[in-house]
CSV table of C-alpha atoms in Angstrom, one decimal:
chain,number,residue,atom,x,y,z
C,1,SER,CA,-20.7,35.0,0.2
C,2,PRO,CA,-24.4,34.8,1.0
C,3,PRO,CA,-26.5,32.7,-1.6
C,4,ALA,CA,-27.6,34.4,-4.9
C,5,ASP,CA,-31.1,35.7,-5.1
C,6,PHE,CA,-31.4,34.1,-8.6
C,7,LEU,CA,-29.6,32.5,-11.3
C,8,ILE,CA,-30.0,34.4,-15.0
C,9,VAL,CA,-28.6,32.3,-17.7
C,10,GLY,CA,-28.1,34.4,-20.8
C,11,GLY,CA,-28.5,31.9,-23.5
C,12,ASP,CA,-26.5,29.3,-25.9
C,13,ILE,CA,-27.2,26.6,-23.5
C,14,GLY,CA,-26.9,24.1,-26.6
C,15,GLN,CA,-24.7,24.8,-29.6
C,16,LEU,CA,-26.4,23.2,-32.8
C,17,GLY,CA,-30.1,23.6,-30.9
C,18,ASP,CA,-30.2,19.9,-30.3
C,19,PRO,CA,-33.2,19.0,-27.9
C,20,VAL,CA,-30.5,16.7,-26.7
C,21,GLU,CA,-28.5,19.6,-25.8
C,22,LEU,CA,-31.1,21.7,-24.2
C,23,GLU,CA,-32.6,18.6,-22.3
C,24,LEU,CA,-29.0,18.1,-20.7
C,25,GLY,CA,-29.0,21.6,-20.0
C,26,ALA,CA,-32.2,21.6,-18.3
C,27,GLU,CA,-30.8,18.6,-16.2
C,28,ILE,CA,-27.6,19.9,-15.3
C,29,LEU,CA,-29.4,22.9,-14.1
C,30,LYS,CA,-31.7,21.2,-11.9
C,31,GLU,CA,-28.9,20.7,-9.1
C,32,VAL,CA,-29.4,24.6,-8.4
C,33,THR,CA,-31.8,25.3,-6.2
C,34,ILE,CA,-32.4,29.0,-6.5
C,35,LYS,CA,-34.8,30.8,-8.5
C,36,LYS,CA,-33.6,30.7,-12.3
C,37,LEU,CA,-34.5,32.8,-15.2
C,38,TYR,CA,-33.4,32.2,-18.7
C,39,ILE,CA,-33.1,34.5,-22.4
C,40,PRO,CA,-32.4,32.2,-25.3
C,41,GLY,CA,-29.5,32.4,-27.5
C,42,GLU,CA,-29.4,31.7,-31.3
C,43,HIS,CA,-27.7,28.6,-30.5
C,44,ASP,CA,-30.7,27.3,-28.8
C,45,TRP,CA,-33.4,28.7,-31.5
C,46,TYR,CA,-32.9,28.2,-34.6
C,47,LEU,CA,-33.1,24.2,-35.5
C,48,ASP,CA,-36.4,24.2,-34.5
C,49,MET,CA,-37.3,27.7,-34.1
C,50,GLY,CA,-37.3,27.8,-30.2
C,51,VAL,CA,-40.0,24.9,-29.8
C,52,ALA,CA,-37.6,22.8,-27.5
C,53,TRP,CA,-36.3,26.2,-25.8
C,54,GLU,CA,-39.9,27.3,-24.8
C,55,LYS,CA,-41.2,24.0,-23.8
C,56,LEU,CA,-38.1,23.6,-21.3
C,57,TYR,CA,-37.3,27.5,-20.5
C,58,GLY,CA,-40.0,29.0,-21.2
C,59,HIS,CA,-40.9,32.6,-23.1
C,60,SER,CA,-39.3,35.6,-23.0
C,61,PRO,CA,-39.8,38.7,-22.6
C,62,TRP,CA,-40.3,38.6,-18.7
C,63,ALA,CA,-40.4,41.2,-16.0
C,64,LEU,CA,-39.4,40.8,-12.5
C,65,ASP,CA,-39.3,42.9,-9.5
C,66,HIS,CA,-36.8,42.2,-6.6
C,67,LYS,CA,-35.5,44.6,-3.9
C,68,GLY,CA,-36.5,47.7,-5.5
C,69,VAL,CA,-35.4,47.0,-9.0
C,70,ARG,CA,-37.2,46.1,-12.4
C,71,PHE,CA,-35.3,43.2,-14.3
C,72,ILE,CA,-36.2,42.7,-17.8
C,73,GLY,CA,-35.2,39.5,-19.7
C,74,LEU,CA,-35.1,40.2,-23.7
C,75,ASP,CA,-35.2,37.9,-26.6
C,76,THR,CA,-32.9,39.2,-29.0
C,77,VAL,CA,-32.5,36.3,-31.3
C,78,SER,CA,-35.7,34.8,-32.6
C,79,ARG,CA,-36.3,37.6,-35.2
C,80,ALA,CA,-33.6,36.9,-37.8
C,81,PRO,CA,-34.9,37.7,-41.3
C,82,ASP,CA,-36.2,34.7,-43.2
C,83,PHE,CA,-32.9,33.5,-45.2
C,84,TRP,CA,-33.5,29.7,-45.3
C,85,THR,CA,-36.9,29.6,-47.1
C,86,ILE,CA,-36.0,30.8,-50.8
C,87,LYS,CA,-33.1,28.7,-50.6
C,88,LYS,CA,-35.0,25.6,-49.1
C,89,MET,CA,-32.3,24.8,-46.4
C,90,THR,CA,-33.0,22.2,-44.1
C,91,PRO,CA,-33.6,23.0,-40.2
C,92,LYS,CA,-29.5,21.7,-39.9
C,93,GLU,CA,-28.6,24.0,-42.6
C,94,ARG,CA,-30.2,27.2,-41.0
C,95,MET,CA,-28.8,26.2,-37.9
C,96,GLY,CA,-25.3,25.7,-38.8
C,97,HIS,CA,-25.3,29.3,-40.9
C,98,MET,CA,-26.5,30.7,-37.2
C,99,ALA,CA,-24.0,29.1,-35.6
C,100,VAL,CA,-20.9,30.5,-36.8
C,101,LEU,CA,-19.3,33.7,-35.5
C,102,ASP,CA,-19.0,36.0,-38.8
C,103,GLY,CA,-21.1,34.3,-41.2
C,104,SER,CA,-22.3,36.0,-44.2
C,105,VAL,CA,-25.9,34.2,-44.9
C,106,ALA,CA,-27.8,34.9,-42.1
C,107,GLY,CA,-27.0,38.7,-42.0
C,108,ALA,CA,-28.2,41.4,-39.3
C,109,TRP,CA,-30.0,38.8,-37.2
C,110,ALA,CA,-30.0,39.9,-34.1
C,111,GLY,CA,-33.1,42.5,-33.0
C,112,VAL,CA,-35.6,43.2,-30.3
C,113,GLY,CA,-38.1,43.7,-32.6
C,114,ARG,CA,-41.0,46.2,-32.8
C,115,ASP,CA,-43.6,43.8,-30.9
C,116,GLN,CA,-41.2,43.6,-28.1
C,117,LEU,CA,-39.9,47.4,-27.9
C,118,ALA,CA,-44.0,47.9,-27.5
C,119,TRP,CA,-44.1,45.2,-24.7
C,120,MET,CA,-40.8,47.0,-23.0
C,121,ASP,CA,-42.3,50.5,-23.2
C,122,ARG,CA,-45.2,49.0,-21.4
C,123,ALA,CA,-43.6,47.4,-18.9
C,124,LEU,CA,-41.5,50.5,-18.0
C,125,ALA,CA,-44.5,52.6,-17.9
C,126,ASN,CA,-45.4,52.7,-14.2
C,127,TRP,CA,-41.7,52.4,-13.2
C,128,PRO,CA,-40.1,55.4,-11.3
C,129,LYS,CA,-37.3,57.1,-13.5
C,130,ASP,CA,-34.9,57.3,-10.6
C,131,GLN,CA,-35.4,53.6,-9.7
C,132,PRO,CA,-33.0,50.9,-11.3
C,133,VAL,CA,-33.5,48.9,-14.3
C,134,VAL,CA,-31.6,46.0,-15.5
C,135,LEU,CA,-31.8,44.3,-18.6
C,136,PHE,CA,-30.8,41.1,-19.7
C,137,SER,CA,-29.8,40.2,-23.2
C,138,HIS,CA,-28.3,37.9,-25.5
C,139,ASN,CA,-26.8,40.3,-27.8
C,140,PRO,CA,-25.2,44.0,-26.5
C,141,LEU,CA,-27.7,46.4,-27.0
C,142,TRP,CA,-25.7,49.2,-28.1
C,143,GLU,CA,-23.6,48.7,-31.6
C,144,TYR,CA,-20.3,47.1,-30.8
C,145,PHE,CA,-19.2,45.3,-34.2
C,146,ALA,CA,-22.4,44.6,-36.2
C,147,PRO,CA,-20.8,42.0,-38.5
C,148,TRP,CA,-20.5,39.3,-35.8
C,149,ASN,CA,-23.8,40.4,-34.6
C,150,PHE,CA,-22.3,42.1,-31.2
C,151,TRP,CA,-25.5,44.6,-31.2
C,152,VAL,CA,-28.8,44.5,-31.8
C,153,ARG,CA,-30.0,46.2,-35.3
C,154,ASP,CA,-32.7,48.5,-33.6
C,155,TRP,CA,-30.5,49.3,-30.6
C,156,ARG,CA,-31.2,53.4,-31.0
C,157,GLU,CA,-35.3,52.3,-30.2
C,158,VAL,CA,-34.5,50.7,-27.3
C,159,HIS,CA,-32.1,53.9,-26.3
C,160,GLU,CA,-35.0,55.8,-26.7
C,161,ILE,CA,-37.3,54.2,-24.6
C,162,LEU,CA,-34.7,53.8,-21.5
C,163,LYS,CA,-33.9,57.8,-22.2
C,164,PRO,CA,-35.8,59.1,-19.1
C,165,PHE,CA,-34.5,56.6,-16.6
C,166,SER,CA,-31.6,57.5,-14.5
C,167,ASN,CA,-30.0,54.3,-13.5
C,168,VAL,CA,-30.2,51.2,-16.4
C,169,THR,CA,-27.6,48.3,-16.9
C,170,ASN,CA,-27.4,46.1,-19.9
C,171,VAL,CA,-25.9,42.7,-18.7
C,172,HIS,CA,-25.5,40.9,-21.9
C,173,GLY,CA,-23.8,37.7,-23.8
C,174,HIS,CA,-22.9,36.6,-26.9
C,175,VAL,CA,-19.5,38.3,-26.9
C,176,HIS,CA,-17.8,35.9,-24.7
C,177,GLN,CA,-15.2,38.3,-23.4
C,178,VAL,CA,-14.9,40.9,-20.6
C,179,LEU,CA,-16.5,44.0,-22.0
C,180,TYR,CA,-17.9,47.4,-20.7
C,181,ASN,CA,-19.4,50.4,-22.0
C,182,GLU,CA,-21.6,53.4,-21.1
C,183,ILE,CA,-24.0,55.4,-23.4
C,184,GLY,CA,-25.8,58.2,-21.7
C,185,LYS,CA,-27.2,56.8,-18.6
C,186,MET,CA,-26.8,53.2,-19.6
C,187,ARG,CA,-24.2,50.6,-18.6
C,188,SER,CA,-23.6,47.4,-20.3
C,189,ILE,CA,-21.7,44.8,-18.9
C,190,GLY,CA,-20.5,41.9,-21.3
C,191,MET,CA,-20.3,38.3,-19.7
C,192,LEU,CA,-17.8,35.8,-20.1
C,193,ALA,CA,-18.7,32.3,-21.8
C,194,THR,CA,-18.7,28.9,-20.0
C,195,SER,CA,-17.4,27.5,-23.6
C,196,TRP,CA,-14.4,29.3,-25.0
C,197,PRO,CA,-13.7,32.9,-25.4
C,198,TRP,CA,-14.1,34.9,-28.6
C,199,PRO,CA,-11.5,37.0,-29.9
C,200,TYR,CA,-12.0,41.1,-30.1
C,201,PRO,CA,-13.2,42.7,-32.7
C,202,PRO,CA,-11.1,44.3,-35.7
C,203,GLN,CA,-11.8,47.7,-34.4
C,204,GLY,CA,-10.9,46.9,-30.3
C,205,VAL,CA,-12.8,47.5,-27.6
C,206,PRO,CA,-14.6,50.6,-26.4
C,207,ALA,CA,-12.3,53.0,-24.1
C,208,LEU,CA,-14.1,52.1,-20.9
C,209,SER,CA,-13.3,48.3,-21.5
C,210,PRO,CA,-10.2,46.5,-19.9
C,211,CYS,CA,-8.7,44.5,-22.2
C,212,GLN,CA,-9.1,40.3,-21.2
C,213,THR,CA,-6.5,39.1,-18.9
C,214,ARG,CA,-5.5,35.4,-20.2
C,215,VAL,CA,-3.0,33.6,-18.5
C,216,ASP,CA,-2.5,31.2,-21.2
C,217,PRO,CA,-4.0,32.8,-24.6
C,218,GLY,CA,-2.7,29.3,-26.1
C,219,ASP,CA,-5.4,27.4,-24.3
C,220,PRO,CA,-9.0,27.8,-26.1
C,221,TYR,CA,-10.7,27.4,-22.4
C,222,ASP,CA,-8.4,30.2,-20.5
C,223,GLY,CA,-10.7,33.2,-20.2
C,224,VAL,CA,-13.9,31.5,-19.8
C,225,GLY,CA,-16.4,31.7,-16.7
C,226,TRP,CA,-19.3,33.7,-15.2
C,227,SER,CA,-20.4,36.7,-13.2
C,228,ARG,CA,-21.2,37.4,-9.7
C,229,LEU,CA,-23.8,40.3,-9.8
C,230,THR,CA,-24.5,42.2,-6.7
C,231,MET,CA,-26.6,45.9,-6.2
C,232,ASN,CA,-24.1,48.2,-4.1
C,233,THR,CA,-25.9,50.5,-1.3
C,234,LYS,CA,-26.0,53.3,-4.2
C,235,LYS,CA,-28.4,50.8,-6.3
C,236,VAL,CA,-25.8,50.5,-9.0
C,237,VAL,CA,-24.9,47.1,-10.3
C,238,GLU,CA,-21.2,45.6,-9.7
C,239,ASN,CA,-19.9,42.8,-11.7
C,240,GLU,CA,-17.3,40.4,-10.5
C,241,TYR,CA,-15.8,37.9,-13.3
C,242,VAL,CA,-15.4,34.7,-11.8
C,243,MET,CA,-12.7,32.7,-13.9
C,244,TRP,CA,-13.0,28.9,-13.7
C,245,ARG,CA,-9.2,28.4,-12.8
C,246,LYS,CA,-7.9,31.3,-11.2
C,247,ASP,CA,-4.6,29.5,-10.7
C,248,VAL,CA,-3.4,28.5,-14.4
C,249,ILE,CA,-0.1,26.8,-14.9
C,250,GLY,CA,1.0,27.4,-18.9
C,251,GLU,CA,2.5,24.1,-19.9
C,252,ALA,CA,3.7,23.9,-23.8
C,253,PRO,CA,5.4,20.6,-24.3
C,254,TRP,CA,6.9,20.1,-28.0
C,255,ASP,CA,4.0,17.6,-29.0
C,256,SER,CA,0.6,19.8,-28.0
C,257,GLY,CA,0.0,21.2,-31.1
C,258,CYS,CA,-3.2,21.1,-32.7
C,259,GLY,CA,-2.7,17.9,-34.4
C,260,ASP,CA,-2.8,16.2,-30.9
C,261,ASN,CA,-5.8,18.4,-29.6
C,262,THR,CA,-8.8,18.0,-31.6
C,263,ASN,CA,-10.3,21.5,-29.9
C,264,GLN,CA,-7.2,23.6,-31.4
C,265,ILE,CA,-8.0,22.9,-35.0
C,266,LEU,CA,-8.5,25.8,-36.8
C,267,SER,CA,-11.1,26.5,-39.2
C,268,PRO,CA,-12.1,29.2,-41.9
C,269,ARG,CA,-13.6,32.4,-40.3
C,270,LEU,CA,-15.9,32.4,-42.9
C,271,ALA,CA,-17.1,29.2,-41.9
C,272,ASP,CA,-20.2,28.7,-44.0
C,273,GLN,CA,-18.0,29.2,-47.2
C,274,ILE,CA,-21.1,30.1,-49.3
C,275,TRP,CA,-19.6,34.0,-49.4
C,276,PRO,CA,-20.0,34.8,-53.0
C,277,HIS,CA,-16.1,36.0,-52.7
C,278,TYR,CA,-14.8,33.0,-51.0
C,279,GLY,CA,-11.7,31.5,-52.5
C,280,ALA,CA,-11.4,34.6,-54.6
C,281,TYR,CA,-8.6,35.9,-52.5
C,282,LYS,CA,-5.4,33.6,-51.9
């Protein structure tokens, strides 16, 4: 395959926002010699409110014109309602609540925000309506499953800005799974994670989305990888999921339970345990 034109990193380089994590990520990515673009994830942000992230990886939003395509990188993670000040949380406590999949404290934290919506409107004002637009975001730009912030709360306003354009693709992270959807003229493609896959939400996936194929569902690292994105001759984004391990042999010896593997220890789904009804249901 020819070399990629650029690499987009869709956020969550760190897990708990520690500058050491983010610095290690930057050190590893130095080995990638092509152009690199970044957008933040919530795991990168809420320890120091993005200070280390922006120092190492720059500011979002941004726009890039490349080969007849306008690429836009959005920040969908930094506009959480302030749930920490009134409770006098430490930075680590704040980060801890943001780091769980279905915590009850942080609420609907994913959003684009009025300032960024206005910026996006300006960034697309001079772009021909029939030319491709590709938006990179950490969270999906549609309502997939709000309790896990598999959305942005102002996704309808995003779609209103994009409505005049005939060829729009949103490439997003956060869901850690194979995912595809279409709303109007916008296609949405979910990225795999390089850490672990998330389960599908209780209501399942959109009709257009193929179920994720996992060779060994008992292996928490089966189902991770990255994507190779290309633009075909019709100026439509095509996506190939590239799995880390294409040849997987599933082994289950008798002593391979979670007691022998700290990575498989189960934890409560309501990990923060501050939900007012925690423990009320047995």
